[in-house]
């Protein structure tokens, strides 16, 4: 059997071996032949943050890694089908093992061309080793690799999306009763709680998690065994190949598998980060605009900004700006994939894998965007008193005057709306705020509104205490009713539901990774059996 080197990344360690090691038997745990061992190696790499990749795991799973895994799976499946004779199984398997092992060594060859990899194998095992390539082509191999890499990067992306959701929920829990302005058309509209606002974004990201789960079955399909597009005369066991590589299903039609699915499946996946990027940009803008104010109520913690090179008073929010830039890059990356796929004949390379390779690294940019956004939100410091002061400096509760008059005193809404509008006009003409608006003026304006509409009594049915209470932002938020409102009890209920959904989504990712680890261990065991002399 073979022994795994713990110092190697999972890309090499999953199947790294020397011909000498292949002669010796080691424990199951040493060989990464169990799900637990494979998962342990996977977790080590997932714990490493790597710029320029969604994780150290995906960085390690390059083309050469997947050539190795596909060659291992083809060797196993072709021996089982009798395509590779029993007497050649060991020598060919050892040739495949040699190619993988040499690539793990410093200075080893890790070609990105199938034929160059094949030459390493045949140099070690002879020309008979080309039997592993029976019924295969670059087309089905690369299509399979594209979905395998997309699959892993999407799981990494989902982990980071769930981390951002968890951060937003933690903040929302702290700010259920922190009252802040909301805006429509860029103008202060109604008072809400910061918890209610953060939950809105979290709910939108929950829909993205749902989109990921819905897209997954279309991504998790193997093209291997379809050759160029029309299969071959070799009776390949496509379901067995798919299972050994961790795919749950087949891309059945050979033409679709290699020539068409790369259009829509990859683009569907790439558009998920792009959609999220639009809302990340919006969220960051809301935070960034605080830096326009001389007295903001939400800022990054000290140490999370940088000082201007010429203006000492400036604390520039670089991490916010960087996140906004990344959001734009993600959107443009997805657009690049779409544009390259536009008006291209099936079978051309133009549209294939652009979301994974070259400048359009959609998931790489997307994971970094999510990590930076999480960093921004975790670094924010909220001044609840200043936020309430911002609310009380405008007339965001004027609608509540009209609603209270209608709800408690049967005054038609349009009458109440006219009354509230006249109060706001008078207040702005005289520089008055809700706390300082004279009650006597409210009584007079109501009588004038009555004279216009002739509804009910000309006497304002709200005493001064009720009038002041109606204009209170805090009272307005607390008085909301119904599903989905900003009232504290409802926000807490929604928080509970959001935590339950997040836990389910986190478990979904764990289940997918567990299946991949099981398949990895299964392939390692089946391949190891061929190495026995």
Short mmCIF file of C-alpha atoms in Angstrom, two decimals:
data_model
loop_
_atom_site.label_atom_id
_atom_site.label_comp_id
_atom_site.label_asym_id
_atom_site.label_seq_id
_atom_site.Cartn_x
_atom_site.Cartn_y
_atom_site.Cartn_z
CA UNK A 1 0.00 0.00 0.00
CA UNK A 2 1.08 3.64 0.22
CA UNK A 3 1.71 6.07 3.00
CA UNK A 4 0.65 9.71 2.95
CA UNK A 5 3.09 12.42 3.88
CA UNK A 6 1.47 14.76 6.43
CA UNK A 7 3.68 17.61 5.27
CA UNK A 8 2.11 17.70 1.83
CA UNK A 9 -1.03 19.59 0.92
CA UNK A 10 -4.12 17.52 0.29
CA UNK A 11 -3.59 18.00 -3.43
CA UNK A 12 -0.53 15.79 -3.25
CA UNK A 13 -1.19 14.02 0.02
CA UNK A 14 -4.51 12.58 -1.11
CA UNK A 15 -2.65 10.15 -3.32
CA UNK A 16 1.09 10.90 -3.00
CA UNK A 17 3.33 7.85 -2.98
CA UNK A 18 6.67 6.55 -4.15
CA UNK A 19 7.23 3.16 -5.75
CA UNK A 20 9.13 2.15 -2.63
CA UNK A 21 6.26 3.17 -0.36
CA UNK A 22 3.88 1.25 -2.56
CA UNK A 23 5.54 -1.96 -1.42
CA UNK A 24 4.78 -1.39 2.26
CA UNK A 25 1.52 -1.53 4.20
CA UNK A 26 0.68 1.28 6.59
CA UNK A 27 -2.24 2.02 8.87
CA UNK A 28 -5.55 3.19 7.44
CA UNK A 29 -5.21 6.50 9.28
CA UNK A 30 -1.82 7.20 7.67
CA UNK A 31 -3.17 6.61 4.21
CA UNK A 32 -6.08 9.07 4.14
CA UNK A 33 -8.16 6.06 3.26
CA UNK A 34 -10.93 6.96 5.70
CA UNK A 35 -13.38 9.80 5.51
CA UNK A 36 -12.14 11.12 8.86
CA UNK A 37 -8.54 11.27 7.67
CA UNK A 38 -9.47 12.95 4.38
CA UNK A 39 -11.74 15.39 6.18
CA UNK A 40 -9.01 16.23 8.67
CA UNK A 41 -6.61 17.15 5.87
CA UNK A 42 -9.38 19.16 4.19
CA UNK A 43 -10.14 21.07 7.39
CA UNK A 44 -6.47 21.99 7.83
CA UNK A 45 -6.42 23.62 4.43
CA UNK A 46 -9.78 25.31 4.85
CA UNK A 47 -8.42 26.96 8.00
CA UNK A 48 -5.71 28.69 5.96
CA UNK A 49 -6.63 32.04 4.43
CA UNK A 50 -5.08 32.53 1.00
CA UNK A 51 -5.33 35.63 -1.17
CA UNK A 52 -5.75 34.85 -4.85
CA UNK A 53 -7.77 31.71 -4.11
CA UNK A 54 -11.01 30.85 -2.37
CA UNK A 55 -8.99 28.70 0.08
CA UNK A 56 -5.73 26.81 0.39
CA UNK A 57 -7.73 23.72 -0.53
CA UNK A 58 -8.80 25.06 -3.93
CA UNK A 59 -5.33 26.47 -4.52
CA UNK A 60 -3.94 22.97 -4.06
CA UNK A 61 -6.55 21.39 -6.33
CA UNK A 62 -5.07 22.63 -9.59
CA UNK A 63 -5.35 20.99 -13.01
CA UNK A 64 -2.55 18.55 -12.23
CA UNK A 65 -4.27 17.50 -9.01
CA UNK A 66 -7.45 16.71 -10.93
CA UNK A 67 -5.52 14.93 -13.68
CA UNK A 68 -4.21 12.70 -10.90
CA UNK A 69 -7.63 12.04 -9.42
CA UNK A 70 -9.17 11.38 -12.84
CA UNK A 71 -6.31 9.03 -13.74
CA UNK A 72 -6.77 7.19 -10.45
CA UNK A 73 -10.54 6.88 -11.04
CA UNK A 74 -10.04 5.77 -14.66
CA UNK A 75 -7.53 3.13 -13.59
CA UNK A 76 -9.90 1.71 -10.97
CA UNK A 77 -13.02 1.80 -13.17
CA UNK A 78 -11.25 0.45 -16.27
CA UNK A 79 -9.77 -2.47 -14.33
CA UNK A 80 -13.23 -3.26 -12.95
CA UNK A 81 -14.69 -3.16 -16.48
CA UNK A 82 -11.89 -5.28 -17.92
CA UNK A 83 -10.64 -2.51 -20.18
CA UNK A 84 -7.33 -2.73 -18.34
CA UNK A 85 -6.27 -6.39 -17.99
CA UNK A 86 -5.62 -7.61 -14.45
CA UNK A 87 -1.95 -8.26 -15.18
CA UNK A 88 -1.45 -4.62 -16.16
CA UNK A 89 -3.43 -3.14 -13.29
CA UNK A 90 -0.51 -2.97 -10.86
CA UNK A 91 2.11 -1.56 -13.26
CA UNK A 92 -0.30 1.06 -14.63
CA UNK A 93 -1.47 2.05 -11.14
CA UNK A 94 2.15 2.45 -10.04
CA UNK A 95 2.81 4.61 -13.11
CA UNK A 96 -0.12 6.84 -12.16
CA UNK A 97 1.15 6.91 -8.56
CA UNK A 98 4.62 7.88 -9.77
CA UNK A 99 3.25 10.79 -11.82
CA UNK A 100 1.35 12.12 -8.82
CA UNK A 101 4.19 11.66 -6.37
CA UNK A 102 6.83 13.35 -8.51
CA UNK A 103 4.52 16.35 -8.90
CA UNK A 104 4.44 16.74 -5.12
CA UNK A 105 8.20 17.00 -4.85
CA UNK A 106 10.09 20.30 -5.05
CA UNK A 107 10.78 20.95 -8.72
CA UNK A 108 8.43 18.19 -9.82
CA UNK A 109 6.46 18.47 -13.03
CA UNK A 110 2.81 19.55 -12.72
CA UNK A 111 1.74 19.96 -16.34
CA UNK A 112 -1.62 21.42 -17.30
CA UNK A 113 -1.74 19.37 -20.48
CA UNK A 114 -3.25 15.89 -20.45
CA UNK A 115 -0.70 14.51 -22.90
CA UNK A 116 2.27 15.79 -20.91
CA UNK A 117 0.89 14.11 -17.81
CA UNK A 118 0.31 10.94 -19.79
CA UNK A 119 3.95 10.96 -20.91
CA UNK A 120 5.14 11.00 -17.29
CA UNK A 121 2.98 7.92 -16.66
CA UNK A 122 4.04 6.02 -19.78
CA UNK A 123 7.71 6.80 -19.15
CA UNK A 124 7.30 5.01 -15.84
CA UNK A 125 4.84 2.25 -16.78
CA UNK A 126 5.14 1.79 -20.53
CA UNK A 127 2.77 2.55 -23.42
CA UNK A 128 0.15 0.13 -22.07
CA UNK A 129 -0.66 2.79 -19.49
CA UNK A 130 -2.51 4.72 -22.18
CA UNK A 131 -5.39 2.31 -21.51
CA UNK A 132 -6.45 4.72 -18.75
CA UNK A 133 -7.26 7.22 -21.50
CA UNK A 134 -9.63 4.83 -23.28
CA UNK A 135 -12.83 6.65 -24.20
CA UNK A 136 -11.58 9.95 -22.76
CA UNK A 137 -10.65 13.29 -24.27
CA UNK A 138 -9.39 16.65 -23.12
CA UNK A 139 -12.98 17.80 -23.66
CA UNK A 140 -14.67 15.57 -21.07
CA UNK A 141 -11.72 15.74 -18.68
CA UNK A 142 -11.62 19.55 -18.70
CA UNK A 143 -15.41 19.78 -18.44
CA UNK A 144 -15.29 17.48 -15.42
CA UNK A 145 -12.48 19.48 -13.84
CA UNK A 146 -14.34 22.75 -14.40
CA UNK A 147 -17.37 21.47 -12.48
CA UNK A 148 -15.17 19.91 -9.76
CA UNK A 149 -13.32 23.19 -9.23
CA UNK A 150 -16.54 25.18 -9.36
CA UNK A 151 -18.03 22.81 -6.81
CA UNK A 152 -15.18 23.33 -4.34
CA UNK A 153 -14.95 27.08 -4.87
CA UNK A 154 -18.71 27.41 -4.43
CA UNK A 155 -18.51 25.62 -1.07
CA UNK A 156 -15.70 27.96 0.01
CA UNK A 157 -17.77 30.93 -1.13
CA UNK A 158 -20.80 29.65 0.77
CA UNK A 159 -18.75 29.27 3.95
CA UNK A 160 -17.75 32.93 3.71
CA UNK A 161 -21.31 33.97 2.90
CA UNK A 162 -22.51 32.15 6.01
CA UNK A 163 -19.81 33.85 8.07
CA UNK A 164 -21.08 37.24 6.92
CA UNK A 165 -24.65 36.21 7.73
CA UNK A 166 -23.58 35.15 11.21
CA UNK A 167 -21.85 38.50 11.73
CA UNK A 168 -24.96 40.41 10.67
CA UNK A 169 -27.15 38.32 12.98
CA UNK A 170 -24.82 38.93 15.92
CA UNK A 171 -24.95 42.68 15.28
CA UNK A 172 -28.72 42.63 14.81
CA UNK A 173 -29.10 40.86 18.15
CA UNK A 174 -27.13 43.65 19.83
CA UNK A 175 -29.16 46.41 18.19
CA UNK A 176 -32.77 45.30 18.38
CA UNK A 177 -33.52 48.54 20.25
CA UNK A 178 -31.03 50.83 18.56
CA UNK A 179 -33.24 53.23 16.61
CA UNK A 180 -31.89 54.62 13.34
CA UNK A 181 -33.17 56.44 10.26
CA UNK A 182 -34.18 54.60 7.11
CA UNK A 183 -34.10 56.25 3.71
CA UNK A 184 -36.10 56.17 0.49
CA UNK A 185 -35.05 58.15 -2.57
CA UNK A 186 -32.01 59.15 -0.52
CA UNK A 187 -34.19 61.05 1.97
CA UNK A 188 -34.86 60.15 5.60
CA UNK A 189 -38.13 58.21 5.66
CA UNK A 190 -39.13 56.21 8.76
CA UNK A 191 -37.44 55.28 12.01
CA UNK A 192 -36.52 51.60 12.30
CA UNK A 193 -34.10 49.62 14.41
CA UNK A 194 -30.58 48.82 13.29
CA UNK A 195 -31.42 45.18 13.99
CA UNK A 196 -34.32 45.36 11.54
CA UNK A 197 -32.05 46.90 8.89
CA UNK A 198 -29.30 44.28 9.32
CA UNK A 199 -31.83 41.46 9.21
CA UNK A 200 -33.04 42.76 5.85
CA UNK A 201 -29.60 42.25 4.34
CA UNK A 202 -29.20 38.94 6.10
CA UNK A 203 -32.52 37.74 4.67
CA UNK A 204 -31.39 38.73 1.19
CA UNK A 205 -28.18 36.71 1.63
CA UNK A 206 -30.29 33.80 2.84
CA UNK A 207 -31.96 33.81 -0.58
CA UNK A 208 -28.50 33.55 -2.11
CA UNK A 209 -27.80 30.49 0.01
CA UNK A 210 -31.02 29.05 -1.38
CA UNK A 211 -29.87 29.85 -4.91
CA UNK A 212 -26.61 28.03 -4.21
CA UNK A 213 -28.45 24.94 -3.00
CA UNK A 214 -30.65 25.02 -6.10
CA UNK A 215 -27.67 25.42 -8.45
CA UNK A 216 -25.63 22.70 -6.76
CA UNK A 217 -27.29 19.67 -8.43
CA UNK A 218 -26.59 21.19 -11.85
CA UNK A 219 -22.93 21.78 -10.96
CA UNK A 220 -22.40 18.43 -9.23
CA UNK A 221 -22.59 16.40 -12.46
CA UNK A 222 -19.78 14.52 -14.15
CA UNK A 223 -18.98 14.75 -17.86
CA UNK A 224 -16.24 12.12 -17.67
CA UNK A 225 -16.60 9.30 -20.18
CA UNK A 226 -18.33 11.29 -22.90
CA UNK A 227 -15.03 11.84 -24.77
CA UNK A 228 -15.27 14.81 -27.13
CA UNK A 229 -19.09 14.93 -27.25
CA UNK A 230 -20.38 11.59 -28.55
CA UNK A 231 -18.89 8.96 -26.21
CA UNK A 232 -16.70 6.17 -27.66
CA UNK A 233 -16.72 2.46 -28.42
CA UNK A 234 -15.28 1.73 -24.96
CA UNK A 235 -17.91 0.59 -22.39
CA UNK A 236 -16.85 3.04 -19.71
CA UNK A 237 -18.66 2.91 -16.37
CA UNK A 238 -19.63 6.56 -16.16
CA UNK A 239 -21.62 6.25 -12.90
CA UNK A 240 -18.63 4.58 -11.22
CA UNK A 241 -16.27 7.29 -12.46
CA UNK A 242 -18.63 9.99 -11.19
CA UNK A 243 -18.95 8.36 -7.79
CA UNK A 244 -15.19 7.97 -7.36
CA UNK A 245 -14.73 11.67 -8.08
CA UNK A 246 -17.48 12.71 -5.68
CA UNK A 247 -20.15 13.65 -8.22
CA UNK A 248 -23.71 12.79 -7.31
CA UNK A 249 -25.00 12.57 -10.90
CA UNK A 250 -24.07 12.58 -14.58
CA UNK A 251 -24.29 15.25 -17.23
CA UNK A 252 -26.02 12.66 -19.37
CA UNK A 253 -26.05 13.92 -22.96
CA UNK A 254 -22.47 13.84 -24.21
CA UNK A 255 -22.87 16.90 -26.42
CA UNK A 256 -24.46 18.88 -23.60
CA UNK A 257 -21.88 17.66 -21.06
CA UNK A 258 -18.86 19.03 -22.89
CA UNK A 259 -20.18 21.65 -25.31
CA UNK A 260 -23.30 23.33 -23.92
CA UNK A 261 -23.51 22.95 -20.14
CA UNK A 262 -20.34 25.02 -19.80
CA UNK A 263 -22.41 27.95 -21.08
CA UNK A 264 -25.25 28.02 -18.61
CA UNK A 265 -24.09 26.08 -15.55
CA UNK A 266 -20.91 28.07 -15.10
CA UNK A 267 -22.67 31.34 -15.78
CA UNK A 268 -25.45 30.48 -13.35
CA UNK A 269 -22.83 29.90 -10.67
CA UNK A 270 -20.94 33.11 -11.51
CA UNK A 271 -24.09 35.23 -11.33
CA UNK A 272 -24.67 34.29 -7.69
CA UNK A 273 -21.59 36.20 -6.44
CA UNK A 274 -22.47 39.01 -8.86
CA UNK A 275 -25.95 39.33 -7.38
CA UNK A 276 -24.52 39.36 -3.87
CA UNK A 277 -21.95 41.97 -4.93
CA UNK A 278 -24.75 44.39 -5.84
CA UNK A 279 -26.08 44.25 -2.31
CA UNK A 280 -22.64 44.27 -0.70
CA UNK A 281 -22.01 47.48 -2.64
CA UNK A 282 -25.27 48.93 -1.36
CA UNK A 283 -24.50 47.95 2.24
CA UNK A 284 -21.00 49.43 2.03
CA UNK A 285 -22.40 52.66 0.57
CA UNK A 286 -24.74 53.02 3.52
CA UNK A 287 -21.79 52.67 5.86
CA UNK A 288 -19.48 54.81 3.75
CA UNK A 289 -21.93 57.73 3.60
CA UNK A 290 -21.51 58.17 7.36
CA UNK A 291 -18.06 59.55 6.62
CA UNK A 292 -19.77 62.49 4.86
CA UNK A 293 -21.13 63.67 8.19
CA UNK A 294 -19.30 65.75 10.77
CA UNK A 295 -21.07 63.81 13.53
CA UNK A 296 -21.69 60.27 12.24
CA UNK A 297 -23.49 57.62 14.26
CA UNK A 298 -21.67 54.68 12.70
CA UNK A 299 -17.90 54.49 12.12
CA UNK A 300 -15.09 51.96 11.90
CA UNK A 301 -13.27 51.27 15.15
CA UNK A 302 -10.02 53.15 15.79
CA UNK A 303 -7.14 51.51 13.97
CA UNK A 304 -9.31 50.33 11.07
CA UNK A 305 -8.74 53.52 9.04
CA UNK A 306 -5.64 55.20 7.66
CA UNK A 307 -4.54 58.83 7.90
CA UNK A 308 -4.38 61.17 4.94
CA UNK A 309 -0.86 61.95 3.77
CA UNK A 310 -1.60 65.69 3.74
CA UNK A 311 -4.72 66.34 5.87
CA UNK A 312 -4.20 65.31 9.49
CA UNK A 313 -7.90 65.37 10.38
CA UNK A 314 -8.86 62.69 7.85
CA UNK A 315 -9.36 59.06 8.88
CA UNK A 316 -9.92 57.30 5.57
CA UNK A 317 -12.05 54.12 5.61
CA UNK A 318 -9.86 52.09 3.27
CA UNK A 319 -11.40 48.72 4.10
CA UNK A 320 -14.84 50.02 3.08
CA UNK A 321 -13.47 51.41 -0.17
CA UNK A 322 -11.65 48.16 -0.90
CA UNK A 323 -14.82 46.16 -0.33
CA UNK A 324 -16.77 48.39 -2.69
CA UNK A 325 -14.04 48.00 -5.31
CA UNK A 326 -14.12 44.22 -4.93
CA UNK A 327 -17.90 44.24 -5.33
CA UNK A 328 -17.47 46.09 -8.63
CA UNK A 329 -14.78 43.62 -9.70
CA UNK A 330 -17.08 40.68 -8.98
CA UNK A 331 -19.86 42.19 -11.08
CA UNK A 332 -17.47 42.92 -13.95
CA UNK A 333 -16.01 39.41 -13.68
CA UNK A 334 -19.42 37.81 -14.10
CA UNK A 335 -20.13 40.14 -17.00
CA UNK A 336 -16.88 39.05 -18.63
CA UNK A 337 -18.07 35.45 -18.47
CA UNK A 338 -21.37 36.41 -20.05
CA UNK A 339 -19.79 38.50 -22.78
CA UNK A 340 -17.32 35.77 -23.70
CA UNK A 341 -20.18 33.28 -23.96
CA UNK A 342 -22.26 35.59 -26.14
CA UNK A 343 -22.64 34.65 -29.79
CA UNK A 344 -20.07 31.85 -29.65
CA UNK A 345 -20.44 28.56 -31.51
CA UNK A 346 -20.70 25.54 -29.15
CA UNK A 347 -17.40 23.73 -28.88
CA UNK A 348 -15.25 26.85 -28.85
CA UNK A 349 -13.09 27.71 -25.85
CA UNK A 350 -14.32 31.31 -25.59
CA UNK A 351 -17.01 30.66 -23.00
CA UNK A 352 -15.46 27.79 -21.11
CA UNK A 353 -14.20 28.23 -17.55
CA UNK A 354 -13.98 32.04 -17.65
CA UNK A 355 -15.56 32.19 -14.20
CA UNK A 356 -12.64 30.09 -12.90
CA UNK A 357 -9.60 31.17 -14.91
CA UNK A 358 -7.86 34.26 -16.19
CA UNK A 359 -9.10 37.70 -15.16
CA UNK A 360 -12.62 36.52 -14.44
CA UNK A 361 -11.95 34.75 -11.14
CA UNK A 362 -15.47 35.33 -9.93
CA UNK A 363 -15.38 33.15 -6.83
CA UNK A 364 -11.87 34.23 -5.85
CA UNK A 365 -12.92 37.87 -5.97
CA UNK A 366 -16.24 36.99 -4.37
CA UNK A 367 -14.77 35.24 -1.34
CA UNK A 368 -12.39 38.13 -0.71
CA UNK A 369 -15.31 40.56 -1.03
CA UNK A 370 -17.29 38.60 1.57
CA UNK A 371 -14.34 38.42 3.95
CA UNK A 372 -13.71 42.15 3.67
CA UNK A 373 -17.41 42.92 4.13
CA UNK A 374 -17.46 40.77 7.27
CA UNK A 375 -14.39 42.65 8.50
CA UNK A 376 -16.12 45.98 7.91
CA UNK A 377 -19.26 44.96 9.78
CA UNK A 378 -17.29 43.47 12.69
CA UNK A 379 -15.28 46.71 12.94
CA UNK A 380 -18.25 49.07 13.14
CA UNK A 381 -18.96 51.01 16.29
CA UNK A 382 -22.51 52.32 16.75
CA UNK A 383 -23.47 55.50 18.65
CA UNK A 384 -27.12 54.82 19.50
CA UNK A 385 -27.67 58.24 21.08
CA UNK A 386 -26.34 60.01 18.02
CA UNK A 387 -28.55 57.87 15.75
CA UNK A 388 -31.62 58.82 17.81
CA UNK A 389 -30.57 62.47 17.65
CA UNK A 390 -30.40 62.16 13.86
CA UNK A 391 -33.95 60.84 13.86
CA UNK A 392 -35.21 63.61 16.12
CA UNK A 393 -33.63 66.27 13.92
CA UNK A 394 -36.12 65.53 11.14
CA UNK A 395 -39.82 64.79 10.76
CA UNK A 396 -39.66 61.08 10.02
CA UNK A 397 -42.58 60.42 12.39
CA UNK A 398 -45.03 62.77 10.69
CA UNK A 399 -46.80 59.83 9.04
CA UNK A 400 -47.55 58.51 12.52
CA UNK A 401 -49.62 61.62 13.22
CA UNK A 402 -51.95 60.77 10.34
CA UNK A 403 -52.10 57.08 11.28
CA UNK A 404 -52.78 57.77 14.95
CA UNK A 405 -55.61 60.15 14.13
CA UNK A 406 -57.17 57.57 11.82
CA UNK A 407 -56.57 54.54 14.06
CA UNK A 408 -57.59 56.05 17.40
CA UNK A 409 -59.99 58.84 16.43
CA UNK A 410 -61.49 57.80 13.06
CA UNK A 411 -60.09 60.85 11.28
CA UNK A 412 -59.73 59.99 7.54
CA UNK A 413 -56.11 59.42 6.58
CA UNK A 414 -56.08 62.13 3.92
CA UNK A 415 -57.23 64.69 6.53
CA UNK A 416 -54.55 63.55 8.93
CA UNK A 417 -51.97 63.53 6.14
CA UNK A 418 -52.83 67.14 5.24
CA UNK A 419 -52.55 68.14 8.92
CA UNK A 420 -49.16 66.45 9.29
CA UNK A 421 -47.90 68.01 6.03
CA UNK A 422 -48.88 71.49 7.19
CA UNK A 423 -47.07 70.93 10.48
CA UNK A 424 -43.89 69.91 8.65
CA UNK A 425 -44.09 72.92 6.33
CA UNK A 426 -44.56 75.29 9.27
CA UNK A 427 -41.75 73.61 11.22
CA UNK A 428 -39.25 73.88 8.39
CA UNK A 429 -40.13 77.51 7.76
CA UNK A 430 -39.43 78.34 11.40
CA UNK A 431 -36.60 75.93 12.20
CA UNK A 432 -38.67 73.80 14.57
CA UNK A 433 -38.06 70.16 15.49
CA UNK A 434 -40.59 67.61 16.75
CA UNK A 435 -39.43 68.13 20.35
CA UNK A 436 -39.68 71.90 20.09
CA UNK A 437 -42.81 72.28 17.99
CA UNK A 438 -45.36 74.39 19.92
CA UNK A 439 -48.46 72.41 20.80
CA UNK A 440 -50.56 75.56 20.34
CA UNK A 441 -49.48 75.76 16.71
CA UNK A 442 -50.51 72.14 16.22
CA UNK A 443 -53.97 72.94 17.61
CA UNK A 444 -54.30 75.92 15.25
CA UNK A 445 -53.13 74.00 12.16
CA UNK A 446 -55.56 71.18 12.92
CA UNK A 447 -58.45 73.64 13.10
CA UNK A 448 -57.41 75.02 9.71
CA UNK A 449 -57.31 71.51 8.27
CA UNK A 450 -60.81 70.91 9.66
CA UNK A 451 -62.05 74.07 7.96
CA UNK A 452 -60.87 72.66 4.62
CA UNK A 453 -62.27 69.12 5.00
CA UNK A 454 -65.19 69.68 7.47
CA UNK A 455 -64.72 66.27 9.12
CA UNK A 456 -65.42 65.78 12.81
CA UNK A 457 -64.59 68.38 15.45
CA UNK A 458 -62.17 71.27 14.82
CA UNK A 459 -60.47 70.41 18.12
CA UNK A 460 -57.28 68.37 17.84
CA UNK A 461 -58.18 65.04 19.50
CA UNK A 462 -54.60 64.54 20.82
CA UNK A 463 -53.59 66.21 24.06
CA UNK A 464 -50.04 67.52 24.31
CA UNK A 465 -48.64 64.34 25.86
CA UNK A 466 -50.20 62.18 23.14
CA UNK A 467 -48.98 64.62 20.49
CA UNK A 468 -45.39 64.41 21.80
CA UNK A 469 -45.56 60.62 22.12
CA UNK A 470 -46.81 60.29 18.55
CA UNK A 471 -43.80 62.26 17.28
CA UNK A 472 -41.30 60.07 19.18
CA UNK A 473 -39.19 57.84 16.85
CA UNK A 474 -38.78 55.23 19.58
CA UNK A 475 -42.51 55.15 20.29
CA UNK A 476 -43.27 54.88 16.59
CA UNK A 477 -40.99 51.84 16.18
CA UNK A 478 -42.37 50.15 19.28
CA UNK A 479 -45.95 50.71 18.15
CA UNK A 480 -45.49 48.84 14.85
CA UNK A 481 -47.45 45.62 14.51
CA UNK A 482 -47.57 42.72 12.08
CA UNK A 483 -45.16 40.26 10.57
CA UNK A 484 -41.82 41.67 9.46
CA UNK A 485 -41.98 45.01 11.27
CA UNK A 486 -39.20 46.75 13.22
CA UNK A 487 -40.88 46.38 16.62
CA UNK A 488 -38.44 44.66 19.02
CA UNK A 489 -40.53 41.55 19.66
CA UNK A 490 -40.89 40.88 15.93
CA UNK A 491 -37.21 41.52 15.24
CA UNK A 492 -36.31 39.01 17.95
CA UNK A 493 -38.69 36.47 16.42
CA UNK A 494 -37.15 36.97 12.98
CA UNK A 495 -33.69 36.65 14.51
CA UNK A 496 -34.63 33.24 15.89
CA UNK A 497 -35.84 32.05 12.50
CA UNK A 498 -32.77 33.43 10.75
CA UNK A 499 -30.45 31.57 13.14
CA UNK A 500 -32.30 28.32 12.47
CA UNK A 501 -32.02 28.78 8.70
CA UNK A 502 -28.35 29.70 8.95
CA UNK A 503 -27.60 26.60 11.00
CA UNK A 504 -29.32 24.49 8.36
CA UNK A 505 -27.32 26.15 5.59
CA UNK A 506 -24.07 25.62 7.49
CA UNK A 507 -24.95 21.96 7.89
CA UNK A 508 -25.66 21.73 4.16
CA UNK A 509 -22.10 22.80 3.40
CA UNK A 510 -20.74 20.32 5.94
CA UNK A 511 -22.77 17.52 4.34
CA UNK A 512 -21.41 18.36 0.87
CA UNK A 513 -17.84 18.41 2.16
CA UNK A 514 -18.43 15.14 3.98
CA UNK A 515 -19.57 13.50 0.76
CA UNK A 516 -16.47 14.75 -1.05
CA UNK A 517 -14.27 13.39 1.74
CA UNK A 518 -16.07 10.03 1.57
CA UNK A 519 -15.53 9.82 -2.19
CA UNK A 520 -11.90 10.82 -1.80
CA UNK A 521 -11.33 8.05 0.73
CA UNK A 522 -13.23 5.57 -1.44
CA UNK A 523 -11.04 6.32 -4.45
CA UNK A 524 -7.87 6.15 -2.36
CA UNK A 525 -8.84 2.71 -1.02
CA UNK A 526 -9.82 1.32 -4.42
CA UNK A 527 -6.66 2.64 -6.02
CA UNK A 528 -4.43 1.39 -3.19
CA UNK A 529 -5.69 -2.15 -3.75
CA UNK A 530 -4.28 -2.04 -7.29
CA UNK A 531 -0.82 -1.23 -5.96
CA UNK A 532 -0.46 -4.53 -4.14
CA UNK A 533 2.15 -6.58 -6.09
#
